[in-house]
Amino acid sequence: MANITTVVGASGQTFAVTVSGGQTQLLAQQYQTAVSTLHASGGLDSYDLVPGSNGATGTTTGQGLISQGGDYTVSGGTTQYIAVGSYSTTGEDSLNSAVSLDLSGSTVKNVSVLAGDFAGVSVTAGNQDGTFIGGVGNNTFNGANSTGNWTIATGDGNDTVTGTNGNDTISTGEGNNLIKLGTGTNVVRSEGQDTIDGTTGTDTVTLLGGSSVVTLGANATVYDTTSHNTVSGGNNSFITGGSSSTYFSTGNLSTVSGGLNDTISASADIWQIRGTANSITASGALTFLNGTGATTVSAGTSTLFGASGLDLMLVGGSASSANLFVGGDGSETVSAASSNGTLHAFAGTGDETIIGGSAADTLVGGSGAATLTGGSGAANLFALNKGSAGGDYTITDFGSAAGNLMALYQYGLQNNDGLASVLSNATVAGGNTTIELSDNSKITFVGITDLNASNFTLS
C-alpha cells in the first residue's frame, strides 16, 4: 500500500512524496521529522533544483526539491536534504518522469534523499555518508566509487543497489532486486526475490521474500526465514536454515543451523545444528548436532549426535571415511547400508535401529531397546557396557560376516566361568538365541542356534 509523505517545499508549499513497501515508510517519517524540526526553528532553506548543475551556497541547511524529470547534479556543502516528488495542494504525488541525481560533487558530510517517482530515480553517491529512500518505481543506487556509509531503502519495485565501500544498511521491498555489496560491513534486509552478491565485505543478510540467490564471502551471516533460496558463503560463514533451500559452503569451515528439507554442500568442513530432514554433503569433516527427520549424509568424516525422530542415511564416502554416531533420546534410525565408510555407533536412551555397511563397523547398545544390524562384508563388533546398558537388544545378522564378535565390557564374565554360565542359561527358540546379563540386558541373536564362547570378547 502506497503512503504519501509531505514535507515543506519552496516558499512553504506542500511537497508530496510517495513511498510503498519495505522499510521506506519508517525512513520517510524520519526524513519528514528532521526537515520539519529544522523548518520550525528557522534552520532550513528549501529551494527547487533544476535539471543540470545545482550548487547552492550559504550557511543554512538546505533542502532541494525535484518535481520534474531530468538529470541533476548537486555540488557544494549546503544541500543536505533532497526530496523528489510533486507540489500538491491535495497531498498527491504525480511525478512519473525519470530522475538522475549525481551527488559525487557534493561536499556535505551527510545527505538524505527521499524519492517518490513512479518512473524511478537513479542516484550516484559521493564520498559523503547518506540515506536514500526509493519509495516507488524501479530505482538505482550507485555507490561503487564511494567510501561513505549509507542507509538505503527501496519500496516494491525492481531495484538495483550497488553498495559503497563503506558500511551500508540496505533494505529492499518486494520485487526482483539486484544488490551488489561493497568491501565494508553490510547489513541487508531482503523482501523480494533478490540476487545479492557480496564476496568482498563482511555481510549479514536476512531473507524474507524467498527464491533469492545470495553469494557471499568469508564471515557472512544469513538468516533464511523463507524457502527456496540459494545461498553460498565463504569461510566461517553462518546460515540459519529455511525450508527447501540450497546452501553452499566454499570456505574451510561453516555452520548451518536449523533448516527443513534443505540441501547443504561443503567443499571442506561444516557444522549442521538442529536441522530437520536435510541432505548434507561435505568433502571434509561434518559435525552434526541434534538433527531429526529423514536426513541424508555423505562426508569425508562425520561426528553425528542424534535426536528423537532422526532417520539418518549415510551414503557414499570412501573406504577411509569414518562416521561416529552418538544417539540421543527417543526413537532413532541410522543406516550405513549405502556407505563405503566405517560406522562407530553408540545407541542412546530411546529405541534405536542401527544398520552398518560393508566395512568393519562397531555398534554399541545404549540403555534403551536397540535393533543392531552389522551388514555383510568385513567383521563387525557388537558391544554392551555395563552401567550404560540394561535394555533389550536384537542383533539381526550376527552370522552374516565371518569374525563378528559380541563384546561385553565391565560384566566380569571372564572370571569364574561367568560367560559359560550365561551361555548355559541361554534360551534357544524359533531359530534364535537369547542371553540375559546381570543388569537385565537381554540380547537376541537372530538366526543363531549355536552361540559359543568364541563369539565373545570380554573385559
XYZ file of C-alpha atoms in Angstrom:
459
model
C 0.000 0.000 0.000
C 1.367 3.399 -1.038
C 1.757 6.151 1.547
C 2.204 9.876 0.998
C 4.834 11.731 2.986
C 4.539 15.516 2.854
C 7.410 17.900 3.537
C 7.777 21.650 3.354
C 8.732 22.834 -0.124
C 9.996 26.097 -1.564
C 8.088 29.156 -0.294
C 6.393 26.966 2.320
C 4.387 24.964 -0.212
C 3.361 21.355 0.426
C 5.573 18.802 -1.319
C 4.323 15.205 -1.613
C 6.449 12.059 -1.920
C 5.039 8.544 -2.432
C 6.607 5.591 -0.617
C 5.451 1.977 -0.745
C 6.818 -1.224 0.763
C 9.895 -2.367 2.613
C 11.315 -0.035 5.238
C 10.647 3.107 3.192
C 7.776 4.421 5.312
C 9.813 4.414 8.527
C 12.738 6.265 6.953
C 10.394 8.692 5.177
C 8.876 9.623 8.530
C 12.351 10.223 9.936
C 13.149 12.495 6.971
C 9.862 14.367 7.463
C 10.535 14.876 11.174
C 14.071 16.140 10.561
C 13.126 18.783 7.972
C 10.005 19.848 9.904
C 12.089 20.431 13.026
C 14.658 22.470 11.099
C 11.942 24.489 9.334
C 10.149 25.270 12.593
C 13.368 26.575 14.130
C 14.252 28.662 11.083
C 17.233 26.456 10.292
C 16.099 25.152 6.882
C 16.256 26.791 3.463
C 14.076 24.926 0.909
C 14.528 25.597 -2.805
C 13.824 23.997 -6.167
C 16.547 22.154 -8.047
C 16.665 22.316 -11.840
C 17.969 19.831 -14.416
C 21.700 20.336 -14.847
C 24.102 21.713 -12.239
C 22.959 22.878 -8.820
C 25.431 24.444 -6.408
C 23.644 26.191 -3.566
C 25.745 28.206 -1.129
C 25.172 29.573 2.330
C 25.393 28.565 5.962
C 21.783 27.427 6.447
C 20.971 23.746 5.962
C 19.437 23.351 2.520
C 16.676 21.133 1.144
C 16.496 20.774 -2.621
C 13.172 19.843 -4.254
C 12.942 17.963 -7.576
C 9.497 17.992 -9.184
C 10.288 17.187 -12.822
C 12.256 14.524 -14.665
C 15.804 15.060 -15.881
C 19.471 14.774 -14.977
C 20.545 16.648 -11.846
C 23.986 17.328 -10.400
C 24.321 18.686 -6.859
C 27.584 20.194 -5.618
C 28.719 22.323 -2.702
C 28.264 21.897 1.019
C 24.766 23.258 1.629
C 22.162 20.825 0.267
C 21.808 18.142 2.932
C 18.237 17.096 2.114
C 16.756 16.299 -1.306
C 13.127 15.336 -1.969
C 11.853 14.001 -5.298
C 8.083 14.205 -5.793
C 5.346 16.723 -6.611
C 3.980 20.007 -5.351
C 0.379 19.338 -4.452
C -2.454 21.145 -2.736
C -4.258 17.811 -2.304
C -1.309 15.834 -0.935
C -0.892 13.659 -4.044
C 2.393 12.773 -5.750
C 2.072 12.584 -9.549
C 5.733 12.615 -10.672
C 6.201 9.980 -13.376
C 9.322 11.065 -15.235
C 12.743 9.504 -14.610
C 15.239 11.426 -12.472
C 19.018 11.002 -12.363
C 20.779 12.548 -9.371
C 24.587 12.834 -9.185
C 25.966 13.592 -5.705
C 29.617 12.863 -6.474
C 30.438 16.591 -6.340
C 28.617 17.256 -3.079
C 30.863 18.116 -0.135
C 28.274 17.772 2.638
C 29.178 15.219 5.291
C 25.737 13.648 5.262
C 22.903 13.804 2.726
C 19.367 12.395 2.802
C 17.385 11.685 -0.376
C 13.640 10.974 -0.215
C 12.366 9.927 -3.646
C 8.859 9.130 -4.866
C 8.999 8.952 -8.659
C 6.849 6.352 -10.400
C 9.364 6.307 -13.276
C 12.244 5.648 -10.868
C 15.221 7.590 -9.535
C 18.901 6.885 -10.154
C 21.340 8.163 -7.507
C 25.138 8.286 -7.768
C 26.747 8.698 -4.353
C 29.840 10.672 -3.479
C 32.119 10.062 -0.501
C 29.638 11.504 1.982
C 27.511 9.425 4.346
C 23.852 9.341 3.481
C 20.353 7.926 3.307
C 18.485 7.036 0.129
C 14.768 6.231 0.239
C 13.452 4.995 -3.108
C 9.741 4.980 -2.393
C 8.181 3.812 -5.670
C 9.258 2.792 -9.156
C 12.384 0.936 -10.211
C 15.263 2.753 -8.546
C 19.038 2.582 -8.904
C 21.635 3.451 -6.287
C 25.284 3.504 -7.353
C 27.867 3.709 -4.585
C 30.671 1.888 -6.393
C 33.046 4.860 -6.172
C 32.013 5.942 -2.683
C 33.613 5.284 0.679
C 30.672 6.686 2.647
C 28.335 4.842 4.978
C 24.797 4.678 3.592
C 21.336 3.564 4.625
C 19.398 2.529 1.526
C 15.728 1.518 1.464
C 13.664 0.816 -1.627
C 9.981 0.013 -1.954
C 8.098 -2.506 -4.039
C 9.804 -2.481 -7.431
C 12.725 -3.961 -9.319
C 15.625 -2.017 -7.851
C 19.387 -2.104 -8.399
C 21.679 -1.266 -5.494
C 25.459 -1.120 -5.803
C 26.789 -0.541 -2.322
C 29.627 1.704 -1.266
C 32.974 0.626 0.120
C 31.896 1.949 3.489
C 29.369 0.279 5.783
C 25.885 0.027 4.293
C 22.447 -0.903 5.611
C 20.202 -1.954 2.736
C 16.515 -2.836 2.721
C 14.636 -3.785 -0.432
C 10.907 -4.315 -0.869
C 9.024 -6.860 -2.927
C 10.230 -7.336 -6.485
C 13.259 -8.689 -8.311
C 16.113 -6.667 -6.883
C 19.824 -6.763 -7.695
C 22.168 -5.943 -4.807
C 25.950 -5.790 -5.083
C 27.729 -5.189 -1.795
C 30.993 -3.341 -1.249
C 34.042 -4.062 0.866
C 32.718 -2.795 4.195
C 30.458 -4.278 6.858
C 26.984 -4.523 5.350
C 23.508 -5.433 6.603
C 20.791 -6.406 4.114
C 17.066 -6.957 4.639
C 15.584 -8.570 1.533
C 11.817 -8.824 1.000
C 11.939 -9.648 -2.702
C 13.224 -12.367 -4.976
C 16.677 -10.876 -4.995
C 20.145 -11.523 -6.362
C 22.715 -10.497 -3.745
C 26.458 -10.531 -4.414
C 28.892 -9.658 -1.633
C 32.124 -11.618 -1.757
C 34.489 -8.839 -0.591
C 32.864 -7.445 2.566
C 31.567 -8.766 5.870
C 27.862 -9.182 5.321
C 24.701 -10.037 7.244
C 21.653 -10.837 5.106
C 18.076 -11.556 6.195
C 15.895 -13.198 3.547
C 12.169 -12.524 3.877
C 10.915 -12.979 0.315
C 12.105 -16.413 -0.833
C 13.612 -17.666 -4.108
C 16.644 -15.382 -3.804
C 20.219 -16.117 -4.896
C 22.897 -14.974 -2.443
C 26.666 -15.204 -2.957
C 28.778 -14.019 -0.031
C 32.368 -14.264 1.152
C 34.077 -15.024 4.442
C 32.432 -14.319 7.823
C 28.992 -13.913 6.265
C 25.758 -14.408 8.220
C 22.485 -15.308 6.507
C 19.081 -15.636 8.160
C 16.844 -17.576 5.787
C 13.313 -17.093 7.107
C 11.553 -18.359 3.972
C 12.090 -21.056 1.337
C 13.715 -21.986 -1.968
C 16.706 -19.685 -1.570
C 20.182 -20.475 -2.897
C 22.986 -19.253 -0.636
C 26.763 -19.519 -0.938
C 29.036 -18.471 1.928
C 32.799 -18.412 2.393
C 34.985 -19.384 5.318
C 33.433 -19.020 8.779
C 30.006 -18.247 7.343
C 26.863 -18.892 9.408
C 23.457 -19.686 7.933
C 20.156 -20.087 9.738
C 18.313 -22.521 7.530
C 14.931 -22.002 5.929
C 12.815 -24.528 4.039
C 13.725 -26.323 0.791
C 16.709 -24.027 0.280
C 20.180 -24.846 -1.047
C 23.369 -23.851 0.762
C 26.981 -23.995 -0.419
C 29.973 -23.561 1.886
C 33.101 -22.633 -0.067
C 35.467 -21.989 2.863
C 37.367 -24.163 5.309
C 34.575 -24.202 7.902
C 30.976 -23.001 8.004
C 27.847 -23.570 10.090
C 24.230 -24.164 9.100
C 21.725 -24.024 11.950
C 18.237 -25.463 11.586
C 16.538 -25.812 8.253
C 13.842 -28.101 6.860
C 14.338 -30.177 3.705
C 17.424 -28.142 2.808
C 20.324 -29.258 0.621
C 23.699 -28.436 2.179
C 27.081 -28.817 0.451
C 30.543 -28.011 1.797
C 33.876 -28.000 -0.009
C 35.636 -28.639 3.322
C 34.331 -28.855 6.931
C 30.860 -27.904 8.141
C 28.688 -27.930 11.263
C 24.961 -28.645 10.970
C 22.904 -27.917 14.079
C 19.307 -28.984 14.793
C 18.230 -29.438 11.202
C 15.211 -31.442 10.073
C 15.236 -33.770 7.057
C 18.213 -32.114 5.377
C 20.567 -33.570 2.766
C 24.207 -32.869 3.642
C 27.376 -33.402 1.603
C 30.812 -32.450 2.943
C 34.166 -33.101 1.325
C 35.806 -32.674 4.731
C 34.527 -33.250 8.263
C 30.862 -32.915 9.218
C 29.765 -32.215 12.789
C 26.034 -32.913 13.077
C 24.283 -31.869 16.281
C 20.788 -32.984 17.315
C 19.247 -33.236 13.880
C 15.985 -35.048 13.229
C 13.780 -36.271 10.392
C 14.780 -38.165 7.238
C 18.369 -36.937 6.826
C 20.997 -37.961 4.259
C 24.725 -37.528 4.925
C 27.799 -38.024 2.760
C 31.058 -36.808 4.284
C 34.782 -37.402 4.379
C 34.374 -37.962 8.106
C 31.396 -37.275 10.331
C 30.576 -36.889 14.017
C 26.837 -37.249 14.476
C 24.737 -36.570 17.577
C 21.145 -37.635 17.132
C 17.775 -36.559 18.483
C 14.332 -38.109 18.738
C 12.812 -38.773 15.321
C 16.101 -38.933 13.424
C 16.114 -41.215 10.370
C 19.711 -40.931 9.178
C 21.053 -42.432 5.962
C 24.822 -42.427 5.429
C 25.730 -42.653 1.751
C 28.837 -42.594 -0.412
C 32.153 -41.633 1.097
C 35.317 -43.661 0.696
C 36.796 -46.691 2.439
C 38.740 -44.272 4.660
C 35.610 -42.375 5.735
C 34.862 -42.723 9.445
C 31.426 -41.960 10.874
C 30.840 -41.636 14.629
C 27.213 -41.647 15.787
C 26.019 -40.938 19.343
C 22.323 -41.483 19.933
C 20.033 -39.238 21.930
C 16.637 -39.926 23.453
C 13.520 -41.097 21.657
C 13.367 -43.284 18.564
C 16.230 -43.033 16.067
C 17.294 -44.927 12.955
C 20.804 -44.865 11.493
C 21.758 -46.759 8.357
C 25.180 -47.053 6.731
C 23.979 -49.681 4.253
C 24.796 -47.341 1.335
C 28.032 -46.010 2.818
C 31.557 -47.002 1.845
C 32.958 -45.859 5.183
C 33.114 -47.239 8.705
C 30.361 -46.677 11.266
C 31.029 -46.443 15.005
C 27.572 -46.116 16.568
C 26.598 -45.697 20.217
C 22.871 -46.061 20.844
C 21.126 -43.655 23.205
C 18.343 -43.930 25.753
C 15.463 -44.459 23.332
C 14.517 -47.121 20.806
C 17.340 -47.359 18.274
C 17.723 -49.071 14.913
C 21.339 -49.092 13.739
C 22.449 -50.649 10.457
C 26.077 -50.962 9.421
C 27.531 -51.212 5.943
C 30.192 -53.291 4.245
C 33.078 -52.004 6.400
C 34.159 -53.198 9.856
C 31.566 -51.414 11.992
C 31.171 -51.049 15.760
C 27.605 -50.997 17.098
C 27.150 -50.332 20.823
C 23.799 -50.644 22.573
C 22.551 -47.939 24.940
C 20.111 -48.041 27.833
C 17.057 -48.269 25.581
C 15.945 -51.011 23.240
C 18.089 -51.401 20.133
C 17.991 -53.379 16.904
C 21.509 -53.793 15.518
C 22.439 -54.934 12.006
C 26.135 -55.157 11.224
C 25.936 -55.598 7.479
C 27.760 -58.054 5.264
C 31.426 -57.867 4.339
C 34.027 -57.129 6.998
C 33.677 -58.435 10.555
C 31.724 -56.210 12.943
C 31.888 -55.623 16.674
C 28.652 -55.502 18.684
C 29.043 -54.277 22.247
C 27.384 -53.566 25.589
C 28.939 -51.737 28.513
C 27.573 -52.459 31.991
C 26.445 -49.195 33.527
C 25.073 -47.785 30.277
C 23.085 -50.814 29.085
C 20.085 -52.636 30.591
C 17.726 -52.766 27.607
C 16.526 -55.365 25.123
C 18.776 -55.832 22.086
C 18.258 -57.673 18.827
C 21.196 -58.477 16.559
C 19.651 -59.342 13.222
C 22.649 -60.660 11.272
C 25.303 -61.895 13.681
C 26.126 -64.784 11.363
C 26.315 -62.753 8.135
C 30.012 -61.825 8.346
C 32.818 -64.145 9.417
C 34.529 -62.943 12.578
C 31.621 -60.967 14.048
C 32.084 -60.546 17.804
C 29.913 -59.631 20.775
C 31.838 -57.521 23.317
C 30.643 -57.461 26.931
C 32.503 -54.837 28.954
C 32.570 -54.439 32.750
C 30.392 -57.504 33.345
C 33.249 -59.582 34.797
C 32.241 -62.598 32.730
C 35.876 -63.503 32.136
C 36.025 -64.578 35.785
C 34.658 -67.713 37.483
C 33.213 -69.188 34.305
C 30.832 -66.230 34.057
C 30.372 -66.474 30.293
C 29.854 -70.238 30.449
C 27.060 -69.676 32.964
C 25.368 -67.095 30.725
C 25.539 -69.423 27.718
C 24.260 -72.409 29.665
C 21.189 -70.371 30.630
C 20.570 -69.121 27.100
C 17.152 -69.610 25.521
C 17.009 -71.073 22.021
C 13.632 -70.688 20.317
C 12.402 -70.182 16.775
C 15.920 -70.414 15.399
C 17.165 -67.560 17.649
C 19.276 -67.452 20.815
C 18.661 -65.045 23.716
C 21.024 -64.444 26.630
C 20.398 -62.373 29.758
C 23.039 -60.438 31.709
C 23.327 -59.297 35.325
C 21.974 -55.796 34.573
C 18.825 -57.297 32.980
C 20.131 -56.708 29.480
C 18.693 -59.240 27.033
C 20.407 -59.935 23.709
C 18.676 -61.906 20.970
C 20.871 -63.277 18.175
C 18.550 -63.790 15.203
C 19.224 -66.938 13.179
C 21.842 -68.233 15.620
C 21.375 -71.538 17.483
C 24.998 -72.478 18.185
C 26.284 -69.472 20.150
C 29.618 -70.225 21.866
C 32.455 -68.553 23.764
C 34.450 -67.840 20.594
C 31.725 -65.380 19.567
C 32.524 -63.098 22.544
C 35.235 -60.746 23.729
C 35.255 -59.803 27.424
C 36.836 -57.241 29.724
